[in-house]
JSON list of C-alpha atoms in Angstrom, two decimals:
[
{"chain": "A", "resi": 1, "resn": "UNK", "atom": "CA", "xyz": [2.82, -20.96, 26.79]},
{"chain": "A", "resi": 2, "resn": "UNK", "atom": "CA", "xyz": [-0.36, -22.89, 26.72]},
{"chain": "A", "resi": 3, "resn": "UNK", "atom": "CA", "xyz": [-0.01, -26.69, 25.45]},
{"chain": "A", "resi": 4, "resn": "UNK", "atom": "CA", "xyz": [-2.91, -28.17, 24.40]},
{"chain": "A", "resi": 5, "resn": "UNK", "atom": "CA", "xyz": [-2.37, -32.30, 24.60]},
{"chain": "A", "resi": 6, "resn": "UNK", "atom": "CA", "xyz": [-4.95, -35.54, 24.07]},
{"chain": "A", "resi": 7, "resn": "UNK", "atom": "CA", "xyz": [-6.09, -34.15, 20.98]},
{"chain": "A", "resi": 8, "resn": "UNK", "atom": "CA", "xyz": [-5.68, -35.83, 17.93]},
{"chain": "A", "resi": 9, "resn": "UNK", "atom": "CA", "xyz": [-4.93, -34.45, 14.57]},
{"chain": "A", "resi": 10, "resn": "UNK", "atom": "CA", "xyz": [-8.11, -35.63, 13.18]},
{"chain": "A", "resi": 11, "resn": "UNK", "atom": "CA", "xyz": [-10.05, -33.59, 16.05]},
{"chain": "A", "resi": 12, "resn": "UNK", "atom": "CA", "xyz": [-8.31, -30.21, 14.24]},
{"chain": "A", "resi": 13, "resn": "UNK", "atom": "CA", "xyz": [-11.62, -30.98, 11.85]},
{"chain": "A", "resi": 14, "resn": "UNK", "atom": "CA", "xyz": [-13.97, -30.54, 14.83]},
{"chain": "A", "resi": 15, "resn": "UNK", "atom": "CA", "xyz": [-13.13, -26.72, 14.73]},
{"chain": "A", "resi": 16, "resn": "UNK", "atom": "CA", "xyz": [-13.59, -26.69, 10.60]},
{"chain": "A", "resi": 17, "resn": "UNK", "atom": "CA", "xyz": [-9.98, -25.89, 9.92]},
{"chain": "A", "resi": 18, "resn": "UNK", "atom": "CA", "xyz": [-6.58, -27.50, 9.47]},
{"chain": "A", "resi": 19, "resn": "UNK", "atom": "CA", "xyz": [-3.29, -27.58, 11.36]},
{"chain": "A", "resi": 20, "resn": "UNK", "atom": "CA", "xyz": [-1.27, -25.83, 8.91]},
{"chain": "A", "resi": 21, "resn": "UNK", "atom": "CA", "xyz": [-4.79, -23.25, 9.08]},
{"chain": "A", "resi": 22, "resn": "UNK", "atom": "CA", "xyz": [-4.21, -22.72, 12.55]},
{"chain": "A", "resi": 23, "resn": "UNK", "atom": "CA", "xyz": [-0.54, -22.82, 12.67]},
{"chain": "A", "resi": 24, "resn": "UNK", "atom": "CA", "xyz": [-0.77, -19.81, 9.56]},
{"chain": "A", "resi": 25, "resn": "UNK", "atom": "CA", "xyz": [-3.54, -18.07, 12.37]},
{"chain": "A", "resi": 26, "resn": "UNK", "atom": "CA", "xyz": [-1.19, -18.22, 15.40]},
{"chain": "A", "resi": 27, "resn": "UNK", "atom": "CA", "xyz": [1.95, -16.76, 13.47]},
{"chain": "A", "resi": 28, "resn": "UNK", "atom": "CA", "xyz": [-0.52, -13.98, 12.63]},
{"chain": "A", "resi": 29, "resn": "UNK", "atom": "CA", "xyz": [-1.39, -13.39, 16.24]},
{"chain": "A", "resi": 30, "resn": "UNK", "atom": "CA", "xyz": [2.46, -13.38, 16.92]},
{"chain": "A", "resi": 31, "resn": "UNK", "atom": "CA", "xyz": [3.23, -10.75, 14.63]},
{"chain": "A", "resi": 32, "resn": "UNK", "atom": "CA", "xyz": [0.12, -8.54, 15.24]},
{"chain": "A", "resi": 33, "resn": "UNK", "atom": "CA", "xyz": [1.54, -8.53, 19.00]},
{"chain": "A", "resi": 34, "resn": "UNK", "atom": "CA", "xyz": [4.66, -7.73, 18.23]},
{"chain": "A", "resi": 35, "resn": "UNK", "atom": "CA", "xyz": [3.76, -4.72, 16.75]},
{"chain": "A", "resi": 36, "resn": "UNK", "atom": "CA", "xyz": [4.11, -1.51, 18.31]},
{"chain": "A", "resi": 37, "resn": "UNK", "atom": "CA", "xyz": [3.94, 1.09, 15.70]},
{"chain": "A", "resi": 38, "resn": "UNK", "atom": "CA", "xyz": [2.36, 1.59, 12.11]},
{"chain": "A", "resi": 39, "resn": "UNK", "atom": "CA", "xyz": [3.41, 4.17, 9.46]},
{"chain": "A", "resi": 40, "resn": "UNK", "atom": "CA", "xyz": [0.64, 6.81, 9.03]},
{"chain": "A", "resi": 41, "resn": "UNK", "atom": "CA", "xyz": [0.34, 6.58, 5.32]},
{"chain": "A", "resi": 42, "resn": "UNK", "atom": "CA", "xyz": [1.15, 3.42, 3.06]},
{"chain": "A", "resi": 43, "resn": "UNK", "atom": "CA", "xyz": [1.89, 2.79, -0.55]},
{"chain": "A", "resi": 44, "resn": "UNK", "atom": "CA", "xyz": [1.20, -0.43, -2.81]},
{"chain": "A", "resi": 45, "resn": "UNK", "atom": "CA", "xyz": [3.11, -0.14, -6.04]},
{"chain": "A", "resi": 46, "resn": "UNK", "atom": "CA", "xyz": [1.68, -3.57, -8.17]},
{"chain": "A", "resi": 47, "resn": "UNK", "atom": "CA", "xyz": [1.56, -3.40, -12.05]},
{"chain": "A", "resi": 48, "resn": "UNK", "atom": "CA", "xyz": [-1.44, -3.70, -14.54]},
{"chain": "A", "resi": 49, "resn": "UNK", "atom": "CA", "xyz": [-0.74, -8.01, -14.34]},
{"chain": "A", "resi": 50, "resn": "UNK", "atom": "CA", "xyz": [-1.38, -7.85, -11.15]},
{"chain": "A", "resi": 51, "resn": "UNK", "atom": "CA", "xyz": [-4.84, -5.95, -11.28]},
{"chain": "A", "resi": 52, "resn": "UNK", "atom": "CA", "xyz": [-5.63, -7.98, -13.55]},
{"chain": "A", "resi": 53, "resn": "UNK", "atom": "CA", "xyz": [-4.83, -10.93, -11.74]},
{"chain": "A", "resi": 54, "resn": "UNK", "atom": "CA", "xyz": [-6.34, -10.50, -8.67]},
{"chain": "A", "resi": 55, "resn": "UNK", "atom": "CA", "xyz": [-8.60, -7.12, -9.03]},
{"chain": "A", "resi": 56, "resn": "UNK", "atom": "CA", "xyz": [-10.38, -7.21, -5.74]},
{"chain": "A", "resi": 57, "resn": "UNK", "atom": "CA", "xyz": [-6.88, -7.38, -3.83]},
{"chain": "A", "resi": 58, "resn": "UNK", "atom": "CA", "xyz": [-6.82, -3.78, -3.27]},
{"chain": "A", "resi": 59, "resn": "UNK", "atom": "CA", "xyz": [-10.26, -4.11, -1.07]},
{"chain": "A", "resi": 60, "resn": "UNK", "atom": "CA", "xyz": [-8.98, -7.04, 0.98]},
{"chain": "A", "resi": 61, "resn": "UNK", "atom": "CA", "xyz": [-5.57, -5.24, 1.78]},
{"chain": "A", "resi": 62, "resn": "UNK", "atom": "CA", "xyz": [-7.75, -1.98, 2.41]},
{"chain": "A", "resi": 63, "resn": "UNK", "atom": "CA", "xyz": [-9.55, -3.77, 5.21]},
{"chain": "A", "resi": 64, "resn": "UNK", "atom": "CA", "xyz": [-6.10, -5.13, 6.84]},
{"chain": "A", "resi": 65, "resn": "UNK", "atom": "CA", "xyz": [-5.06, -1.67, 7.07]},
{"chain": "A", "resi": 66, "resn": "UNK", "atom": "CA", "xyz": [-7.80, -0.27, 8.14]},
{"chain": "A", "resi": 67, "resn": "UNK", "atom": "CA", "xyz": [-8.53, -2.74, 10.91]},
{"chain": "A", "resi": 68, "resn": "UNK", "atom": "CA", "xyz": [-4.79, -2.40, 11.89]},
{"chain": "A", "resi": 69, "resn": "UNK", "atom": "CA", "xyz": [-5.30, 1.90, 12.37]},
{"chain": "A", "resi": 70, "resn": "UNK", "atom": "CA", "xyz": [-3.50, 2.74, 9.06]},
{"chain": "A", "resi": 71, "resn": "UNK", "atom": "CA", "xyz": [-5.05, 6.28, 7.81]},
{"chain": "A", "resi": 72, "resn": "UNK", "atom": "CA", "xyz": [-4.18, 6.40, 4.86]},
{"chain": "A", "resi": 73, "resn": "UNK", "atom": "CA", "xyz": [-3.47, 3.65, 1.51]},
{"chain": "A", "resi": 74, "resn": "UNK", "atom": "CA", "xyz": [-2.35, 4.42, -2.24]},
{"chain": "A", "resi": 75, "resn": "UNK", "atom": "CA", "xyz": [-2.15, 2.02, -4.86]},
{"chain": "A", "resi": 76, "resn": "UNK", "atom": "CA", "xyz": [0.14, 2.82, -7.91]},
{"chain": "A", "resi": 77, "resn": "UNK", "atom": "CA", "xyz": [-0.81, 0.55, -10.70]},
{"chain": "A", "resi": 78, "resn": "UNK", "atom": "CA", "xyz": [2.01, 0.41, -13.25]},
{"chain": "A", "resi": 79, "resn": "UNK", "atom": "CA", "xyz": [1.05, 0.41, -16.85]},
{"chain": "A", "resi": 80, "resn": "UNK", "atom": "CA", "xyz": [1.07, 2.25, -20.32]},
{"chain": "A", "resi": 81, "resn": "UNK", "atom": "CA", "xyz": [-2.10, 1.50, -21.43]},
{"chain": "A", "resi": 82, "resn": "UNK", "atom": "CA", "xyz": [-4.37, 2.85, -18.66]},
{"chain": "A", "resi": 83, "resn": "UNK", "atom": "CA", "xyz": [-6.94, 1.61, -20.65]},
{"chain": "A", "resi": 84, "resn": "UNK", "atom": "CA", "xyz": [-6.18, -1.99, -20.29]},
{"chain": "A", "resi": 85, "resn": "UNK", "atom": "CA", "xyz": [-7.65, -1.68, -16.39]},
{"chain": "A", "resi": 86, "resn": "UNK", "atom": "CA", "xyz": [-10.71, -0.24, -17.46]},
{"chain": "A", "resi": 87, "resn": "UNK", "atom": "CA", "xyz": [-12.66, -3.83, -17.21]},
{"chain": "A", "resi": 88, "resn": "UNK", "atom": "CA", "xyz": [-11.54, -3.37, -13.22]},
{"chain": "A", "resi": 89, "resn": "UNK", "atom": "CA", "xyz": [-12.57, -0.35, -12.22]},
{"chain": "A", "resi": 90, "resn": "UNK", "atom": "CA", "xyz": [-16.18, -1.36, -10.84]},
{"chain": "A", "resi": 91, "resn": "UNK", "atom": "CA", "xyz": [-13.76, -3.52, -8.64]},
{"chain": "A", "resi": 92, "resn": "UNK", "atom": "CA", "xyz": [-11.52, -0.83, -7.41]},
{"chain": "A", "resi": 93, "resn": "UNK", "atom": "CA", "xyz": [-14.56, 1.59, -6.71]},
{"chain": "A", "resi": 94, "resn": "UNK", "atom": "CA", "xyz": [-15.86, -1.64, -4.30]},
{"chain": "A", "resi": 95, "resn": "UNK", "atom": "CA", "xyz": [-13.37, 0.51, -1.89]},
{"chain": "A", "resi": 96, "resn": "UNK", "atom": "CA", "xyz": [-15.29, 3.25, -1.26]},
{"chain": "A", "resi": 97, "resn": "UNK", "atom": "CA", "xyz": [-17.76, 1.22, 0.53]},
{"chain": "A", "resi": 98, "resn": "UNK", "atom": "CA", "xyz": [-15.35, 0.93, 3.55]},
{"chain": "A", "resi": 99, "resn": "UNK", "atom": "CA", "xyz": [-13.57, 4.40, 2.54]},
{"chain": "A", "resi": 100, "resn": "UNK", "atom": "CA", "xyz": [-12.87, 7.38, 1.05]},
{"chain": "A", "resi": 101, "resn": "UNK", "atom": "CA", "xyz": [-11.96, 6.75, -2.69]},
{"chain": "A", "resi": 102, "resn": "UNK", "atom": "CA", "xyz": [-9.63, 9.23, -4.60]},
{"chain": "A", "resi": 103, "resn": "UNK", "atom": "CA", "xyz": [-9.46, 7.22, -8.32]},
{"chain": "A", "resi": 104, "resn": "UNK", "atom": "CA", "xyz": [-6.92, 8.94, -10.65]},
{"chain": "A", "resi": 105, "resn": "UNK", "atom": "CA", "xyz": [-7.16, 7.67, -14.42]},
{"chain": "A", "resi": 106, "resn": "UNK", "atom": "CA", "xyz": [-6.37, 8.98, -17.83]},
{"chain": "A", "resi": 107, "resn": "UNK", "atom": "CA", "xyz": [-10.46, 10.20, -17.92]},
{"chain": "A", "resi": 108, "resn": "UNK", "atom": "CA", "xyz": [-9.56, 12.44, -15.07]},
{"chain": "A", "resi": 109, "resn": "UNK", "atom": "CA", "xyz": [-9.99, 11.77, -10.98]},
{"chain": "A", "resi": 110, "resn": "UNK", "atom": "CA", "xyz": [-13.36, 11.09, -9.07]},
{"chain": "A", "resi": 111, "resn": "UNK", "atom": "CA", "xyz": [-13.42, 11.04, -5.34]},
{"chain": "A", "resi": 112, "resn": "UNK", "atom": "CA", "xyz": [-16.20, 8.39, -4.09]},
{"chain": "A", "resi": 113, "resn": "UNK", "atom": "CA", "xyz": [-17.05, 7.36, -0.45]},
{"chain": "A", "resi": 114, "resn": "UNK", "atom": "CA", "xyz": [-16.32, 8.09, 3.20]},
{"chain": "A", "resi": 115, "resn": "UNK", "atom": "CA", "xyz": [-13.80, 7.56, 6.18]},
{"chain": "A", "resi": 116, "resn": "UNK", "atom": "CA", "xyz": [-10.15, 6.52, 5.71]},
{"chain": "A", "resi": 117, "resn": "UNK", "atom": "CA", "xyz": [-8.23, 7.50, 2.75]},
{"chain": "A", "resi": 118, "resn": "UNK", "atom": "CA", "xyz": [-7.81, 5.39, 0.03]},
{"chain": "A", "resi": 119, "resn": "UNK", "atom": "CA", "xyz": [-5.84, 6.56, -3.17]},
{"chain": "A", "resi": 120, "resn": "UNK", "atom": "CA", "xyz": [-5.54, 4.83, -6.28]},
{"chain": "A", "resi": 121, "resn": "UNK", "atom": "CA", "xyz": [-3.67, 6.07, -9.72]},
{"chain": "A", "resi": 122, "resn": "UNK", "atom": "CA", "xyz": [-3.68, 4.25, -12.75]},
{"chain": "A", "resi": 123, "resn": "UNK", "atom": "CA", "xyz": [-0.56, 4.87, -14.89]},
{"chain": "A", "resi": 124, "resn": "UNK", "atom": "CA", "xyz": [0.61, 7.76, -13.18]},
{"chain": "A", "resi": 125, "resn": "UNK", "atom": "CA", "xyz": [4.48, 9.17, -13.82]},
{"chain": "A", "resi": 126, "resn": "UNK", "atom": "CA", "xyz": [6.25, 10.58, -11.08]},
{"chain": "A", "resi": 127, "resn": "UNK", "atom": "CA", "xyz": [8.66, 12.44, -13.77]},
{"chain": "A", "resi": 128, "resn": "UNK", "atom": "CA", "xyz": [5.84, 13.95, -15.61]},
{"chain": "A", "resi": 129, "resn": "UNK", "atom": "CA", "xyz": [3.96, 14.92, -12.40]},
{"chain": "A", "resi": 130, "resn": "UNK", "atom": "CA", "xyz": [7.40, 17.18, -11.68]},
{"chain": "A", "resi": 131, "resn": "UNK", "atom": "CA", "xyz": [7.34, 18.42, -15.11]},
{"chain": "A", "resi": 132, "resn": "UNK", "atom": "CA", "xyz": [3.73, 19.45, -15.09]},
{"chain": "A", "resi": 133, "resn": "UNK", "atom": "CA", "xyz": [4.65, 21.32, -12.36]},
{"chain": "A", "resi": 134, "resn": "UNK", "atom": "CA", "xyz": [7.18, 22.94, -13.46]},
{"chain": "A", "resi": 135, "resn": "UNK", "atom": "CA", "xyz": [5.23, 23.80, -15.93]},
{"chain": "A", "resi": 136, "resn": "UNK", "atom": "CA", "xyz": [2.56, 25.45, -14.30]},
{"chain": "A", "resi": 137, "resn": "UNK", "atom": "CA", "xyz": [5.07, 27.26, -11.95]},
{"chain": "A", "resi": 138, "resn": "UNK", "atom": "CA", "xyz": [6.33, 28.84, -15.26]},
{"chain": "A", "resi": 139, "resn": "UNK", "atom": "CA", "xyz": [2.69, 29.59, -16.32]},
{"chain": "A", "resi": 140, "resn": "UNK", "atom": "CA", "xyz": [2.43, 31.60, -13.18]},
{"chain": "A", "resi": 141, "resn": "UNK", "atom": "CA", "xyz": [5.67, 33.42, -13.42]},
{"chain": "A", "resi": 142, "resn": "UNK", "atom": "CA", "xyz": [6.66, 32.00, -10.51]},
{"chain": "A", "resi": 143, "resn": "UNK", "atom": "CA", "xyz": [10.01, 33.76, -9.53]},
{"chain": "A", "resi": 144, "resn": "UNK", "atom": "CA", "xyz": [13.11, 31.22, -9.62]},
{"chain": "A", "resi": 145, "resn": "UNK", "atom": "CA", "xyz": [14.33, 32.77, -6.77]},
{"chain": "A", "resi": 146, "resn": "UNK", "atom": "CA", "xyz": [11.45, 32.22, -4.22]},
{"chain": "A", "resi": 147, "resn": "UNK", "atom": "CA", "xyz": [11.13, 28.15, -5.42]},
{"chain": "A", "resi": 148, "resn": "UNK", "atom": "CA", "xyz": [12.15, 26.13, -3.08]},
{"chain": "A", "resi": 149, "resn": "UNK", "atom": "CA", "xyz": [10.30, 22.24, -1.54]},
{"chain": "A", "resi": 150, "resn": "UNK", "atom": "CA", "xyz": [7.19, 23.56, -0.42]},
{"chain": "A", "resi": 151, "resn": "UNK", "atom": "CA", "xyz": [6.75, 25.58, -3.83]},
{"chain": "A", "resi": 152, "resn": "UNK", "atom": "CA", "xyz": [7.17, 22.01, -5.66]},
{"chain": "A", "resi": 153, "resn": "UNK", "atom": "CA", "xyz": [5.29, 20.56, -3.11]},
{"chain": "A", "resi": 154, "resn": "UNK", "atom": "CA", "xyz": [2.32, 22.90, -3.76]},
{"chain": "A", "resi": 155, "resn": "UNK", "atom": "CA", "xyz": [1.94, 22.20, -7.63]},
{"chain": "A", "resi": 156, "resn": "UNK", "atom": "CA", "xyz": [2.28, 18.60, -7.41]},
{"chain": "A", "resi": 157, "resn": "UNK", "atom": "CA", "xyz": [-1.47, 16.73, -8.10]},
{"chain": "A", "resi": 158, "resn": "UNK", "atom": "CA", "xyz": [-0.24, 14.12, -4.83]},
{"chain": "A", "resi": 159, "resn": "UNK", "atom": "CA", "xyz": [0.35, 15.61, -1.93]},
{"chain": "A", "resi": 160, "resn": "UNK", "atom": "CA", "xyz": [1.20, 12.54, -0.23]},
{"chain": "A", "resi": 161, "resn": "UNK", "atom": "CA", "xyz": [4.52, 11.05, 1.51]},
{"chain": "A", "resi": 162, "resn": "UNK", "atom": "CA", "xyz": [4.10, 7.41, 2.67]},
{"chain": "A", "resi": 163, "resn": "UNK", "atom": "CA", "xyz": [6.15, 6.41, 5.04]},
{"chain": "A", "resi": 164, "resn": "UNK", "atom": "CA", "xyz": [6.03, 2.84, 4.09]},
{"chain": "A", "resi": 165, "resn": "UNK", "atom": "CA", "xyz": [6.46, 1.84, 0.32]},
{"chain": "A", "resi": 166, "resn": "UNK", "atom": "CA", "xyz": [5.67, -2.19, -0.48]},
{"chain": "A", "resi": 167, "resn": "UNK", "atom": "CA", "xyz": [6.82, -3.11, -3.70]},
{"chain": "A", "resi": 168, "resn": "UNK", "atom": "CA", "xyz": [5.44, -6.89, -4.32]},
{"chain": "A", "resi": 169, "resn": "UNK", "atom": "CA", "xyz": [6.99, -9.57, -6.57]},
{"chain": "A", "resi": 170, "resn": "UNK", "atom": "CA", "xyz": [10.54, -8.65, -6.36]},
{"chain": "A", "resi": 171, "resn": "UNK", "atom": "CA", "xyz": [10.42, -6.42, -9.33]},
{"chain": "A", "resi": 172, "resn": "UNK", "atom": "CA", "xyz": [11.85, -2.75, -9.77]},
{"chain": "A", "resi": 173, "resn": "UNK", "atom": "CA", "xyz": [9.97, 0.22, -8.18]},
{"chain": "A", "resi": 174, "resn": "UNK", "atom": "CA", "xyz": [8.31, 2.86, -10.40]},
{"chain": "A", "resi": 175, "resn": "UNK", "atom": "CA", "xyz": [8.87, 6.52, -10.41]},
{"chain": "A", "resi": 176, "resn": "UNK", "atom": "CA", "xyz": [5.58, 7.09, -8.73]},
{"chain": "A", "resi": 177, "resn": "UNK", "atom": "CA", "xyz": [5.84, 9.41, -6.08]},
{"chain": "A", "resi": 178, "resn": "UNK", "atom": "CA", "xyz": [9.29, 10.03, -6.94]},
{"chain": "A", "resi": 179, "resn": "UNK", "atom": "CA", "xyz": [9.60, 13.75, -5.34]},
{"chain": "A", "resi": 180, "resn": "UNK", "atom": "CA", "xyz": [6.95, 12.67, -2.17]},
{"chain": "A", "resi": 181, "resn": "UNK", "atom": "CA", "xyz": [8.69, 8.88, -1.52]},
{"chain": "A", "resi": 182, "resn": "UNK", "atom": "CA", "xyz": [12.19, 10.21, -1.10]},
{"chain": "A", "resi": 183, "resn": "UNK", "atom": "CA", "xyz": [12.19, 9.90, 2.65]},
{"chain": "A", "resi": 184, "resn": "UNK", "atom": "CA", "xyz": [9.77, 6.89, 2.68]},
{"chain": "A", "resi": 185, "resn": "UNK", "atom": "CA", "xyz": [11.09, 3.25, 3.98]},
{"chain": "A", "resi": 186, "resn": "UNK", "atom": "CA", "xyz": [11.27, 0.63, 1.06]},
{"chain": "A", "resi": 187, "resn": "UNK", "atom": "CA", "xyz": [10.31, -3.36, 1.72]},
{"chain": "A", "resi": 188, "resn": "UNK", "atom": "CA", "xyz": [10.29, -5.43, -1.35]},
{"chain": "A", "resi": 189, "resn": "UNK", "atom": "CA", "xyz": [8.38, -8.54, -1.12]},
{"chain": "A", "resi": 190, "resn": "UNK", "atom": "CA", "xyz": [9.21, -11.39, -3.41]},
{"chain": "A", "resi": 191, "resn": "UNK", "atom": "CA", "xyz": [5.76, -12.99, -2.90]},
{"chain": "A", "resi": 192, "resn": "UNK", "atom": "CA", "xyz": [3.51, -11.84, -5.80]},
{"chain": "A", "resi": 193, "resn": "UNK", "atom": "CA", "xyz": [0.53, -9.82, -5.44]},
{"chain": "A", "resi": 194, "resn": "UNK", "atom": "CA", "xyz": [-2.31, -12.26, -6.37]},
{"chain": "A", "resi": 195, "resn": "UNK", "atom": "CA", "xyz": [-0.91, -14.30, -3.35]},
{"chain": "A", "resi": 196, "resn": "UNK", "atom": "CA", "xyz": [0.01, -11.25, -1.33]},
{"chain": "A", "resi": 197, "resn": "UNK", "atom": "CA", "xyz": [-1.00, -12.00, 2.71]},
{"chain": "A", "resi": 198, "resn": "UNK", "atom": "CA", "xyz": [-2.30, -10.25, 5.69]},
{"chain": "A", "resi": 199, "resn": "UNK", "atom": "CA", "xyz": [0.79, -12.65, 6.93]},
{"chain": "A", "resi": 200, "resn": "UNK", "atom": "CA", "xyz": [3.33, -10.79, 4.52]},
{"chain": "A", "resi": 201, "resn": "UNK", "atom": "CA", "xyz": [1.66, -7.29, 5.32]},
{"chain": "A", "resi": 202, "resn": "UNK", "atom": "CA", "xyz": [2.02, -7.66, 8.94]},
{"chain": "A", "resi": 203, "resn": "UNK", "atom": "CA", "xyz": [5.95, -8.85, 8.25]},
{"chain": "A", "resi": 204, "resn": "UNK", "atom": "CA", "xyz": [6.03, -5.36, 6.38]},
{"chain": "A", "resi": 205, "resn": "UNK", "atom": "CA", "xyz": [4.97, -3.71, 9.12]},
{"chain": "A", "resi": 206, "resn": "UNK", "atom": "CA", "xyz": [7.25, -5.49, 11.47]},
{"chain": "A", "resi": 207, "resn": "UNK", "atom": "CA", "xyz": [9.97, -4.59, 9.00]},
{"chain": "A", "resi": 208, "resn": "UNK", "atom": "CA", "xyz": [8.95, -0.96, 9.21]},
{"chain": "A", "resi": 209, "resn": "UNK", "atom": "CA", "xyz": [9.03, -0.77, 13.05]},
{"chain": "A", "resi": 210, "resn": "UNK", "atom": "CA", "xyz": [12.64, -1.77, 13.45]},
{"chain": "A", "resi": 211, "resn": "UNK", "atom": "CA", "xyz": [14.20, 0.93, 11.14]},
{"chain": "A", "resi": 212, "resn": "UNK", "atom": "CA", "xyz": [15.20, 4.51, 12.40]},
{"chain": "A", "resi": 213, "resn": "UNK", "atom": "CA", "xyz": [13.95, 6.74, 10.39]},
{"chain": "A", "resi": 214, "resn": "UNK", "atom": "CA", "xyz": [16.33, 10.04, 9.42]},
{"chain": "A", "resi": 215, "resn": "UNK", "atom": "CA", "xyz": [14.76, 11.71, 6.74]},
{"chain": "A", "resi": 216, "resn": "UNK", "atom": "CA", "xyz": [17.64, 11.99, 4.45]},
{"chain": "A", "resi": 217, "resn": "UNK", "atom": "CA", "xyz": [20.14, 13.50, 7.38]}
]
């Protein structure tokens, strides 16, 4: 342990930031060290408040992860009225300038950008997502007999299982991902999203590292 002494609080100002500032920075450092591992794919479920409280959270969190190693992000923005997110969408497509942008809304998807992947639906139901593709299974005359996970897998539009769903402000999960999340580890933060940390990220992730995964056996 290093102890640094003859300093006095005032001389915290000398380096242009506060003690509580560099007490926040050191329990960073702690927790970054004290990871070991880091889920592969990660999923933000917020609602259409919080986009519209704090719409360029998604970028900041983006660059955490992608700094930390994480591959892959999705976003799941909760609301009825797709619509209503609209004004934000100039801010969400800020995140293909550090990656590669899949944006699903109710006008259809558009993929924008390069390097990790970054997913983002608007509105999205898990439910009807299994319906459509049930749907288009039936279309097909797909025989009942030969359906089985990977034939649902194949028909549904994400193909993505995060191992790692964050849920912020304490509130119920959605049925987003509802087929693809069954195996995936839950946290539920009860700080809300417009004052969402790298400091509460990195407690997910220390969260995440200290389960045992069993994949529903």
């Amino acid at each position: 342990m290093v102890i640094i002494t003859d300093i006095h609080p005032n001389d915290w100002n000398v380096f242009g930031a506060s003690y509580g500032m560099l007490i926040h920075r050191y329990y960073e450092w702690k927790l970054k060290r004290e990871l070991k591992s880091f889920p592969d794919s990660l999923c933000f479920m917020i609602t259409g408040e919080d986009i519209t409280d704090a719409p360029q959270k998604p970028l900041e969190v983006v660059k955490w992860c992608k700094n930390l190693g994480i591959s892959r992000v999705i976003f799941h923005i909760n609301t009825k009225k797709s619509e209503s997110v609209d004004s934000y969408i100039s801010s969400l497509k800020k995140i293909s300038e550090i990656a590669r942008l899949t944006l699903h809304t109710s006008k259809g998807e558009e993929v924008l950008g390069e390097g990790m992947d970054v997913f983002v639906a608007v509105g999205m139901s898990g439910r009807n997502e299994i319906a459509s593709a049930v749907k288009k299974m039936a279309e097909e005359g797909i025989d009942p007999d030969i359906v089985e996970e990977k034939t649902i897998d194949s028909y549904l539009e994400f193909r993505n299982e995060p191992d790692l769903v964050i849920k912020t402000g304490g509130n119920h999960l959605t049925d987003f991902l509802i087929w693809q999340s069954v195996y995936s580890e839950l946290f539920f933060s009860d700080v809300n999203w417009i004052n969402f940390r790298k400091i509460d990220l990195l407690r997910a992730l220390r969260d995440y590292q200290t389960r045992k995964r069993r994949y529903g056996k």
